[in-house]
Short mmCIF file of C-alpha atoms and ligand atoms in Angstrom, two decimals:
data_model
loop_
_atom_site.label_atom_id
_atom_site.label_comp_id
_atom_site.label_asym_id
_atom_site.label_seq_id
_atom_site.Cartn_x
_atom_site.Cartn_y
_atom_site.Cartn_z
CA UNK A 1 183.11 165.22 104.08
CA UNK A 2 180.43 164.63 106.57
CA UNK A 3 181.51 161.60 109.23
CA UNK A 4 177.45 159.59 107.66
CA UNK A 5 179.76 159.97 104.82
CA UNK A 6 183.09 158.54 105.93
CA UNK A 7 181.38 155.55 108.01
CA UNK A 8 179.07 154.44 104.62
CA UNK A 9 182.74 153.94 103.04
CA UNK A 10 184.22 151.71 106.17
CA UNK A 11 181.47 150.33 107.58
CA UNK A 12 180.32 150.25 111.37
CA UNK A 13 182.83 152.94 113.58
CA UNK A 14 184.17 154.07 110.71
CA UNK A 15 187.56 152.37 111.66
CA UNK A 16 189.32 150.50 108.71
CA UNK A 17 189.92 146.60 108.47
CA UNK A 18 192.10 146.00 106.12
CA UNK A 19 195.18 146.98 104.34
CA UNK A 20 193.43 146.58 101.22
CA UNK A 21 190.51 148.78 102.37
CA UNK A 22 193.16 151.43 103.88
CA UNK A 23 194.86 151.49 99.84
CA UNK A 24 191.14 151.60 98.49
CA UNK A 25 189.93 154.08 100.65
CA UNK A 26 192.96 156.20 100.30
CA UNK A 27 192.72 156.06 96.29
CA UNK A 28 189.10 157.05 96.39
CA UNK A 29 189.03 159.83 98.44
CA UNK A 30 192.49 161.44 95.94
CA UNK A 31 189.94 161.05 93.10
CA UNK A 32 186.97 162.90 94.95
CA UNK A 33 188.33 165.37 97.11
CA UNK A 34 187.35 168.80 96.28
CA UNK A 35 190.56 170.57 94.51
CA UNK A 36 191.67 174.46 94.59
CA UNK A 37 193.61 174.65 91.17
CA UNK A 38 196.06 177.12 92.14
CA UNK A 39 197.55 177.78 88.69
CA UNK A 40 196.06 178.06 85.76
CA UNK A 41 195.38 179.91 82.50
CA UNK A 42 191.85 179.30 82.37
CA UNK A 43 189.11 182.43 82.72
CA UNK A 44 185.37 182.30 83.73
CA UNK A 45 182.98 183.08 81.09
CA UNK A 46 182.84 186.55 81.44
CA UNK A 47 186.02 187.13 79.56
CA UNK A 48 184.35 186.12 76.51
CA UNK A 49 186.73 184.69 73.65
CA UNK A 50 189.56 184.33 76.63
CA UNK A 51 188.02 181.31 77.85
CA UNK A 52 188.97 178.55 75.33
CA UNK A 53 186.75 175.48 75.22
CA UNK A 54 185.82 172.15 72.76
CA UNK A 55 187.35 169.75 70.35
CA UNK A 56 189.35 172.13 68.22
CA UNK A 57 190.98 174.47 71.18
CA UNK A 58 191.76 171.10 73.03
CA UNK A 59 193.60 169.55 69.60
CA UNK A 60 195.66 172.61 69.45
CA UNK A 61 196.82 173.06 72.76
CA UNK A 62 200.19 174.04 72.15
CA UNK A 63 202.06 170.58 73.60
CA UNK A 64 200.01 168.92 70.89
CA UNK A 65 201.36 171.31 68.29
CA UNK A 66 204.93 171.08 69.02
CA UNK A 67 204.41 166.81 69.64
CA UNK A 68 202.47 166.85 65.85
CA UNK A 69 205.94 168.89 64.32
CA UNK A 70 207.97 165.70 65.03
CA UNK A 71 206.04 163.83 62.34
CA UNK A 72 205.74 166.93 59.80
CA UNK A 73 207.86 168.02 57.30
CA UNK A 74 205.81 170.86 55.68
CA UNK A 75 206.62 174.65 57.15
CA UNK A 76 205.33 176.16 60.08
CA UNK A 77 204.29 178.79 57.63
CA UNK A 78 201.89 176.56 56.50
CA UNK A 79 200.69 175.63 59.81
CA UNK A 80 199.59 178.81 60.54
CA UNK A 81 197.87 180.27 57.63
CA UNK A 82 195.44 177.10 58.45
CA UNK A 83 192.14 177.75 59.92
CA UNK A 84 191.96 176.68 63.84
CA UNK A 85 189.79 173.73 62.40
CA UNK A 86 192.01 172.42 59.96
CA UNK A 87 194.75 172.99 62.65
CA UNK A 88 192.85 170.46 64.46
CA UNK A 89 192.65 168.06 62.10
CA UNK A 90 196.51 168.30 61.11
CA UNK A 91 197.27 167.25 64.60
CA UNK A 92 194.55 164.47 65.05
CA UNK A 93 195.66 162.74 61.74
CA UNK A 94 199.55 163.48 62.64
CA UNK A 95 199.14 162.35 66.93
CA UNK A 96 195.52 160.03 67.00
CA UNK A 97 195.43 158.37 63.70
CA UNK A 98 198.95 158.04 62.00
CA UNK A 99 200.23 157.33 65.89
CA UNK A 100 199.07 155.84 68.74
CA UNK A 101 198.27 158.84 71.39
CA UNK A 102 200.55 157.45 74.37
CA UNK A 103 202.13 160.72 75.50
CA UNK A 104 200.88 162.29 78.62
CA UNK A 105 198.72 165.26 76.21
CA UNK A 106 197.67 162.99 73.84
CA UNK A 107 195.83 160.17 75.84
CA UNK A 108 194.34 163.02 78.39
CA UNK A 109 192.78 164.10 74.99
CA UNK A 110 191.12 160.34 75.17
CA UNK A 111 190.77 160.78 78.76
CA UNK A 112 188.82 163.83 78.19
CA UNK A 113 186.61 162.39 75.35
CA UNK A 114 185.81 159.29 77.89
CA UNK A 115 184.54 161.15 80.22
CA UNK A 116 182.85 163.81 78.52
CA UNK A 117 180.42 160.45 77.37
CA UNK A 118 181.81 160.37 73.69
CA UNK A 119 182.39 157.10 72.18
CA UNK A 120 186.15 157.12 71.93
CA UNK A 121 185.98 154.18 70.11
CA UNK A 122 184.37 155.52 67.21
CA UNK A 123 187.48 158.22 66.69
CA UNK A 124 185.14 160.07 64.70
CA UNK A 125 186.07 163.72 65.25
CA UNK A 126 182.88 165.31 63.46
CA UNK A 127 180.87 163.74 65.97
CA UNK A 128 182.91 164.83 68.85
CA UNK A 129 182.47 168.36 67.87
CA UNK A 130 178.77 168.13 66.97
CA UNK A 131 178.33 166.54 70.90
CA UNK A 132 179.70 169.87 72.03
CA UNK A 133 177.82 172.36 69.78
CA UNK A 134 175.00 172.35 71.26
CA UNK A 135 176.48 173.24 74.87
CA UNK A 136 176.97 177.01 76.13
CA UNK A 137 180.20 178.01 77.82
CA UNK A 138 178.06 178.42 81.28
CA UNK A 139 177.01 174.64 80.86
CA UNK A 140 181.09 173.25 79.80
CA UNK A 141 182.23 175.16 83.09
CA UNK A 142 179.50 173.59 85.21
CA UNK A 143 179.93 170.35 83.56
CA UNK A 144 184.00 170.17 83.44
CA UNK A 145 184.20 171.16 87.07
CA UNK A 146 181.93 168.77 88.23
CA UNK A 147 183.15 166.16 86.00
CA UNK A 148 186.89 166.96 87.25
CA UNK A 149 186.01 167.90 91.13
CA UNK A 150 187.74 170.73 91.08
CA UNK A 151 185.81 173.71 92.92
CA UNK A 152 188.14 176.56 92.78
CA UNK A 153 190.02 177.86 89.78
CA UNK A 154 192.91 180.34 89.76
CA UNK A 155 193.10 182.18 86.48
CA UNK A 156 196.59 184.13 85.48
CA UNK A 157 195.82 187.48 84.78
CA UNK A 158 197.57 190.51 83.04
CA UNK A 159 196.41 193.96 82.45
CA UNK A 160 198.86 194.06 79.81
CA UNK A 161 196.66 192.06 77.61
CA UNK A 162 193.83 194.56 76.03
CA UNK A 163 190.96 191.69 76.03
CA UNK A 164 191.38 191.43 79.58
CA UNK A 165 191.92 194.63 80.83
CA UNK A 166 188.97 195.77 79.21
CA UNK A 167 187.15 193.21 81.09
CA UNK A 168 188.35 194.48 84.43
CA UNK A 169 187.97 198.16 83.63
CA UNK A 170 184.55 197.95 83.33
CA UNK A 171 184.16 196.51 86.59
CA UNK A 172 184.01 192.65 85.47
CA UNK A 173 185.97 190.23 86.16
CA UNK A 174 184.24 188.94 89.69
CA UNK A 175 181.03 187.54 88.82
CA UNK A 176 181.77 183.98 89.34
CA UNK A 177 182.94 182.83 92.91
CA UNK A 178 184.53 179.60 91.52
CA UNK A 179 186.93 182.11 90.27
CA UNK A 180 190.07 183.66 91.67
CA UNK A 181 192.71 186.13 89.80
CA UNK A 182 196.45 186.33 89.94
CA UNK A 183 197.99 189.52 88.85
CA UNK A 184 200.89 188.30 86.33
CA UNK A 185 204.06 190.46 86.31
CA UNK A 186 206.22 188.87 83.84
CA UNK A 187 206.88 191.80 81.46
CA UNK A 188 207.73 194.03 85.12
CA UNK A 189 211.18 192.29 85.47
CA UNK A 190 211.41 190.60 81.74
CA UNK A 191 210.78 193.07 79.59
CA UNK A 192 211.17 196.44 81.29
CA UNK A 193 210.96 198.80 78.30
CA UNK A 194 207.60 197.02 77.33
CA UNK A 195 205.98 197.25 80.68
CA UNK A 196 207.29 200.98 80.64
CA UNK A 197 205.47 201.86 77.18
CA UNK A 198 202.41 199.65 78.80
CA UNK A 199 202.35 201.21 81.89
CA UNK A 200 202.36 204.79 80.58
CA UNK A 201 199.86 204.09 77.87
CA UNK A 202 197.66 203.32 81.25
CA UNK A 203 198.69 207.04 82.09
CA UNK A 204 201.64 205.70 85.21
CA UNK A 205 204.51 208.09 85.01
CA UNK A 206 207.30 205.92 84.53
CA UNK A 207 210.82 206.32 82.39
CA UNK A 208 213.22 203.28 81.81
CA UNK A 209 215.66 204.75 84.67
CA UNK A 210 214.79 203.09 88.45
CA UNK A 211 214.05 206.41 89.60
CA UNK A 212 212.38 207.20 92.70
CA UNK A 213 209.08 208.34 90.85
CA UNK A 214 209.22 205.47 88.79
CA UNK A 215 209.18 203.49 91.81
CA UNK A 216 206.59 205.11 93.38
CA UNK A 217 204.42 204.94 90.24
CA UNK A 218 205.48 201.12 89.63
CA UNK A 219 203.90 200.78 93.35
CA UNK A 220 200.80 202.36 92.52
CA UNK A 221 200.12 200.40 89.13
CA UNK A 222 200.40 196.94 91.12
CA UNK A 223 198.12 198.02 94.23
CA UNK A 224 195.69 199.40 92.14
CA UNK A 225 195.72 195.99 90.13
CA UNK A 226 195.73 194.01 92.46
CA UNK A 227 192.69 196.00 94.38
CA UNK A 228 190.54 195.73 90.98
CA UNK A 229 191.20 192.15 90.24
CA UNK A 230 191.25 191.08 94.57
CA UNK A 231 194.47 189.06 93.20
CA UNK A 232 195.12 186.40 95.60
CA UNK A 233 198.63 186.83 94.70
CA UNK A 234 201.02 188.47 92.49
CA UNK A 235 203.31 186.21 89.80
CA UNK A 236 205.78 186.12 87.27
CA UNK A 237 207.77 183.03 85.51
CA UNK A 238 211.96 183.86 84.97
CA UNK A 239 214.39 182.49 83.22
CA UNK A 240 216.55 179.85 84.98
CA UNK A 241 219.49 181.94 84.87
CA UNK A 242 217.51 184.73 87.23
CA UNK A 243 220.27 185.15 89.90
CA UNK A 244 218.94 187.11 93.36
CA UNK A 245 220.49 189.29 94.82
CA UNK A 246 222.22 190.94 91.87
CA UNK A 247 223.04 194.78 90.55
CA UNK A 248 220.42 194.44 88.16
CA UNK A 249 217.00 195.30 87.34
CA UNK A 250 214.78 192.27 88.30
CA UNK A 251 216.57 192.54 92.36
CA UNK A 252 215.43 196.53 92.07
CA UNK A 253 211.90 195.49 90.78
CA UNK A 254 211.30 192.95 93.45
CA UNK A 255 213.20 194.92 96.41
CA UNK A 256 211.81 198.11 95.56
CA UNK A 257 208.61 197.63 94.35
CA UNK A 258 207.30 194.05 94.18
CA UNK A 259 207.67 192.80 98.21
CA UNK A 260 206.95 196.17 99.71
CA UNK A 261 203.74 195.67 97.47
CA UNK A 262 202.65 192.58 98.34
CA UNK A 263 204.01 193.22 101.74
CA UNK A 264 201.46 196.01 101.99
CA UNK A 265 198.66 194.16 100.45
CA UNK A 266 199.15 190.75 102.52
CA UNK A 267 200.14 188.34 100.13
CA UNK A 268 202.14 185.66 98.52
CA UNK A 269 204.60 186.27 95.51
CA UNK A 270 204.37 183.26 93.08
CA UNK A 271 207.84 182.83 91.66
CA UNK A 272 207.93 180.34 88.49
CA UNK A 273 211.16 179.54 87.97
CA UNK A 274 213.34 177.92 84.68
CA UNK A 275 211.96 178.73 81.46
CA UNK A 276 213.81 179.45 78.18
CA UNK A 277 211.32 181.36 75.90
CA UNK A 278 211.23 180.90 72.05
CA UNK A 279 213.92 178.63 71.93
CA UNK A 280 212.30 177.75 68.47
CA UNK A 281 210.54 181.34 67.74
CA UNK A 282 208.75 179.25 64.98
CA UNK A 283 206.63 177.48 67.37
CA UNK A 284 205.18 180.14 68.93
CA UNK A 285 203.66 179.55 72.28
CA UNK A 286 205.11 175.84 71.97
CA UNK A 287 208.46 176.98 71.47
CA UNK A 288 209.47 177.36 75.60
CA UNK A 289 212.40 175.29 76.72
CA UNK A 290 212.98 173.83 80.20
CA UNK A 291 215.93 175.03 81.69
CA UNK A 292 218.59 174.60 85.00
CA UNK A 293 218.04 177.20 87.39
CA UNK A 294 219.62 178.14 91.16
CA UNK A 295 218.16 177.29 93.51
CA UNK A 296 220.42 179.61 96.33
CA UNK A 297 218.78 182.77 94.52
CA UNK A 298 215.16 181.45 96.18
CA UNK A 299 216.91 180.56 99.42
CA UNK A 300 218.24 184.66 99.15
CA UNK A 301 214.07 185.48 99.13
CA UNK A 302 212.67 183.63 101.63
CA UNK A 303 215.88 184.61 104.01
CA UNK A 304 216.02 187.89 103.48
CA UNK A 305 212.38 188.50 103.67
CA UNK A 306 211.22 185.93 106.65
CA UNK A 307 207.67 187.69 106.63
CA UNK A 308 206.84 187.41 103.03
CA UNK A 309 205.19 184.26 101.40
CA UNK A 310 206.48 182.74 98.23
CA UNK A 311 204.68 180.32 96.42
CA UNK A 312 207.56 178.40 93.97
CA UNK A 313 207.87 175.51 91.72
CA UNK A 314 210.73 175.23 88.71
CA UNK A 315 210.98 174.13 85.54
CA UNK A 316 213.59 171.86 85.28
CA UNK A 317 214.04 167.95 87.30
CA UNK A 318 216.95 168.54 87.96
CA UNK A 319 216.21 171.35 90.44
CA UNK A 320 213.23 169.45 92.31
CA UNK A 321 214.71 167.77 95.31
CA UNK A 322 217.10 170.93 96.08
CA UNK A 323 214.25 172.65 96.22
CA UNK A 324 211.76 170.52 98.58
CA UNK A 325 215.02 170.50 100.75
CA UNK A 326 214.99 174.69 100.65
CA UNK A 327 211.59 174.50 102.05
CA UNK A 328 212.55 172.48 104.76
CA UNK A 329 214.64 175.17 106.02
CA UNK A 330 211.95 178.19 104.98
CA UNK A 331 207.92 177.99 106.16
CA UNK A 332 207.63 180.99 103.96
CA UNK A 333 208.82 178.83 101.10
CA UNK A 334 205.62 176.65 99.51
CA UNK A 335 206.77 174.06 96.53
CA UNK A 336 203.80 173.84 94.35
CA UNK A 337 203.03 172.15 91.40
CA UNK A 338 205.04 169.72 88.67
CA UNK A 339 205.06 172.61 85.94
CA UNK A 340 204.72 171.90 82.46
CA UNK A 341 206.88 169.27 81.18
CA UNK A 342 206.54 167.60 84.43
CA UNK A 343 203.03 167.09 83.92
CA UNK A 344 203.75 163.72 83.03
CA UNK A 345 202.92 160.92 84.87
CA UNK A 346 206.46 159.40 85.45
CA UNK A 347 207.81 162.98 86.96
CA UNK A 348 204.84 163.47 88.79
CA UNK A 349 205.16 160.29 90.33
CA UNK A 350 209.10 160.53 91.17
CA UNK A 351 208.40 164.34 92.48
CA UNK A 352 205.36 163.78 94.35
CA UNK A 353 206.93 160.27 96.50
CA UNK A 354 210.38 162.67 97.70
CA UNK A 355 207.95 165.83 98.53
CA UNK A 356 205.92 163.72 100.39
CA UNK A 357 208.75 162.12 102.03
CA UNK A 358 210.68 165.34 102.87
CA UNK A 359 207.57 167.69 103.44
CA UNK A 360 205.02 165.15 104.83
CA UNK A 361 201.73 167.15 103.60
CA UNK A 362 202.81 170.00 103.70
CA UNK A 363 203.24 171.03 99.98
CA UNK A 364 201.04 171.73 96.97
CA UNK A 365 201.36 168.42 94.80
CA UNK A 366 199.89 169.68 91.67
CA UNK A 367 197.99 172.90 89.32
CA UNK A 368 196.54 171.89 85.99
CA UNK A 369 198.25 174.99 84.10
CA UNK A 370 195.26 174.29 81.81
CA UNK A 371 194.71 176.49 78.70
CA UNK A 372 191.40 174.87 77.30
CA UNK A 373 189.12 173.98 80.20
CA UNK A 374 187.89 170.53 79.49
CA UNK A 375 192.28 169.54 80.11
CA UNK A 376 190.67 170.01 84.18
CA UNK A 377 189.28 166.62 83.43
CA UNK A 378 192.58 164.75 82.35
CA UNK A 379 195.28 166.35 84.51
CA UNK A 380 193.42 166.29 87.67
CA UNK A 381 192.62 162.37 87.08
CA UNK A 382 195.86 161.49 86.07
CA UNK A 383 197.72 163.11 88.75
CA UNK A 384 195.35 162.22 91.70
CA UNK A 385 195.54 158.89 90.60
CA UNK A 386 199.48 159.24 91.49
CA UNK A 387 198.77 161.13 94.97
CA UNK A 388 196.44 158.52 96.07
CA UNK A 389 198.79 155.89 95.02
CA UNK A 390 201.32 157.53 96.74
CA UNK A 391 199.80 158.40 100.05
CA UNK A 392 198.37 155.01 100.04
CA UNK A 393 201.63 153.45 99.72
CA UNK A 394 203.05 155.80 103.34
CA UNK A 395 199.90 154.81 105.30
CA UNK A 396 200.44 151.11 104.37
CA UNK A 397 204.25 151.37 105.87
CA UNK A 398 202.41 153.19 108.90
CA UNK A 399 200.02 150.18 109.22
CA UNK A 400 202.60 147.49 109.45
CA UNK A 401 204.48 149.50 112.14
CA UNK A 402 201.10 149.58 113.96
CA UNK A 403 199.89 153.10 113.33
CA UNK A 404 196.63 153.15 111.72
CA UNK A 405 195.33 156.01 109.91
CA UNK A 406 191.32 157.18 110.11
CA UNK A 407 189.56 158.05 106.97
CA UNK A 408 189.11 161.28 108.44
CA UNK A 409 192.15 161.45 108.50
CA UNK A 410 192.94 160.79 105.37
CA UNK A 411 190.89 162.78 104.53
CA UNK A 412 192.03 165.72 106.14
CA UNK A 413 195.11 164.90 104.88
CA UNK A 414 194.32 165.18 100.90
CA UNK A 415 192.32 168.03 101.88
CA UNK A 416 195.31 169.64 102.63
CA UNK A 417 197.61 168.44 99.67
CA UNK A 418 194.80 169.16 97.09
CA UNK A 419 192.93 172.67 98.99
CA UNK A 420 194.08 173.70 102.34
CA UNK A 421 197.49 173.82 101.88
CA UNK A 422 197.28 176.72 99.36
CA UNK A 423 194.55 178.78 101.37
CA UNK A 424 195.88 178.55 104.81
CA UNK A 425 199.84 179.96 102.67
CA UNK A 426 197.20 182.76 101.74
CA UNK A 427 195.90 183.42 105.49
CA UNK A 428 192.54 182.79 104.25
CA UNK A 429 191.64 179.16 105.17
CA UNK A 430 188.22 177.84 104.16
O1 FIX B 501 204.49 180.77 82.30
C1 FIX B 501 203.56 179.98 82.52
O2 FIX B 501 202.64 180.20 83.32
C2 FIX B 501 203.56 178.69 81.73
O3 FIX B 501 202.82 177.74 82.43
C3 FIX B 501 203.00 178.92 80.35
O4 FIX B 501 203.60 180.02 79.80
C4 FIX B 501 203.14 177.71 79.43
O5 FIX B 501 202.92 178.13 78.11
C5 FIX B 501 202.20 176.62 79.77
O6 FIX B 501 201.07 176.64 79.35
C6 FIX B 501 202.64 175.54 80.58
O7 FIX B 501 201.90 174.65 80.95
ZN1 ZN B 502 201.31 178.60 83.52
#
């Protein structure tokens, strides 16, 4: 923001009056400030059917499917063999019209309608989809972004998945700047026999045994990924019961292989810690459980290796303030995010007042983890609604002790929480 820009918001010198102003001032500026989502399963357009958009992807987002369940008795079976449409409609009737749509995924469905224009009112979902039909996937991106203010997406991206890779293979991938990759590396300490048959169908020479080849060759498949997708850093979600260091294959993977790589290609290791896959196979995607995990195996990282970066957030609440301690006591440790079932406004609000109050600005508040992109628009509103509230409420304590805050400042400030915290991590501040 320019300073003709921050004095039209105070008035003359830019300084501010009021209390009331400060809290105003300080709630505005969280809902404009440009935001770098640094987590996110969204793609730009280039990757064709990968980029999910409109009425019917957003009703089937998978924490609407597992929310509808609760009020179904028929078979998941039956839920499947439905077209995505009719999908769409199950879960409207089941979450919007049977039930008032109070959970956190259900009204940022309304949200989303609101301010997309459509008459929510009117709950006619015919019309909803015939006000998108008409739009290309070029004009949703443009529109969403603006819409939602956020300017720079990170997608999550895995040459495991034969859509994608294609994508990148032929040279694609970097076409939009508003774009960023991050190379995913889940099945590399999850599902080692997998990534093996992967990785040699993509002609690595690898076996199951940690052999000093297969190191070497596990090397070259993540440089060379990361050089074709310019992955701004390398990432992998883990169980909660991951334990580092152990005599197993996940502390080979990342002492062997994974830090020396991202040692070598200067940057940050995302670690996403404290999920319990297919709990409830039947639910597919929406089947993940939340789960404990330990928080000493992250303080074992950033110790042991004082020059690498790691970007972490976990799963379950009860880990949280453990954690914003641990990076207290690590500047290579950066707390990002309330993941997934924290994306509710009551966690986010609880997570986001003790980070602040441990960590000052220094942490990443909040990613979308959006799937469909028009969900930009709901969880960036509803969370920066809860930072500005927030931040407003530490700057009012500040005022009645004397200090008073600029709006530049301020606005340096949530330029840090919602963009520059994550770039300057990377080395590469804007
Ligand atoms: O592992 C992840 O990146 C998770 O965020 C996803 O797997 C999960 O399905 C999700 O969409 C959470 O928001
Ligand atoms: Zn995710």
């Amino acid at each position: 923001m320019t300073s003709a820009q921050v004095n039209t918001r105070t008035g003359a010198g830019g300084a501010i009056q009021t209390k009331a102003e400060l809290r105003r001032i300080t709630e505005e500026l969280a809902m404009s400030t440009k935001v770098t989502d640094m987590h996110t399963h969204l793609y730009a357009a280039e990757f064709g059917e990968l980029m999910l958009w409109g009425i019917d992807e957003l009703l089937t987002y998978h924490y609407l499917i597992s929310e509808s369940f609760r009020w179904s008795e028929g078979t998941y079976e039956e839920f499947w063999a439905m077209s995505k449409r009719e999908q769409a409609d199950w879960i409207w009737n089941k979450l919007f019209i049977e039930h008032s749509p109070v959970s956190e995924a259900a009204s940022g469905f309304i949200t989303i309608l609101e301010r997309l224009g459509l008459d929510v009112s009117s709950r006619n979902l015919d019309d909803y989809r015939q006000a998108l039909a008409s739009r290309t996937t070029e004009q949703q991106i443009d529109a969403v972004m603006q819409v939602s203010g956020v300017e720079h997406i990170l997608m999550t991206n895995d040459p495991f998945d034969k859509v994608e890779r294609e994508v990148w293979l032929s040279g694609g991938g970097k076409g939009d700047a508003r774009f960023s990759a991050a190379l995913r590396v889940d099945s590399l300490l999850n599902d080692w026999p997998f990534a093996v048959r992967e990785m040699k169908s993509l002609g690595y020479e690898v076996e199951e045994a940690w052999t000093e080849g297969t190191v070497t060759e596990v090397k070259r498949f993540l440089g060379e990924w990361i050089g074709r997708m310019d992955a701004l850093y390398l990432a992998v979600s883990m169980p909660g019961d991951f334990v580092y260091p152990a005599q197993d294959h996940r502390t080979r993977m990342i002492d062997d292989a994974m830090i020396p790589v991202c040692q070598a290609s200067g940057i940050p290791f995302a670690l996403m810690i404290g999920v319990r896959r297919r709990v409830n196979p039947e639910l597919r995607l929406a089947g993940d459980m939340s789960m404990r995990s330990d928080v000493a195996s992250v303080e074992a990282l950033c110790r042991r290796y004082p020059e690498q970066k790691f970007l972490l957030t976990m799963l379950a609440r009860e880990n949280q303030h453990e954690l914003a301690v641990l990076a207290r006591k690590f500047r290579n440790l950066m707390v990002f995010g309330c993941w997934w079932f924290l994306h509710i406004e009551s966690m986010v609000e609880e997570m986001t007042r003790f980070r602040i109050e441990l960590l000052g600005t220094s942490v990443i508040p909040q990613h979308s983890d959006c799937r469909v992109f028009e969900q930009l628009i709901y969880k960036w509103e509803h969370s920066r609604r809860i930072i500005g509230r927030v931040l407003a409420d530490k700057y009012e304590r500040l005022w009645d002790s004397g200090w008073k805050v600029t709006e530049e400042e301020i606005q340096r400030d949530l330029d840090d929480l919602l963009n520059q915290n994550f770039w300057r991590f990377l080395g590469r501040a804007r």
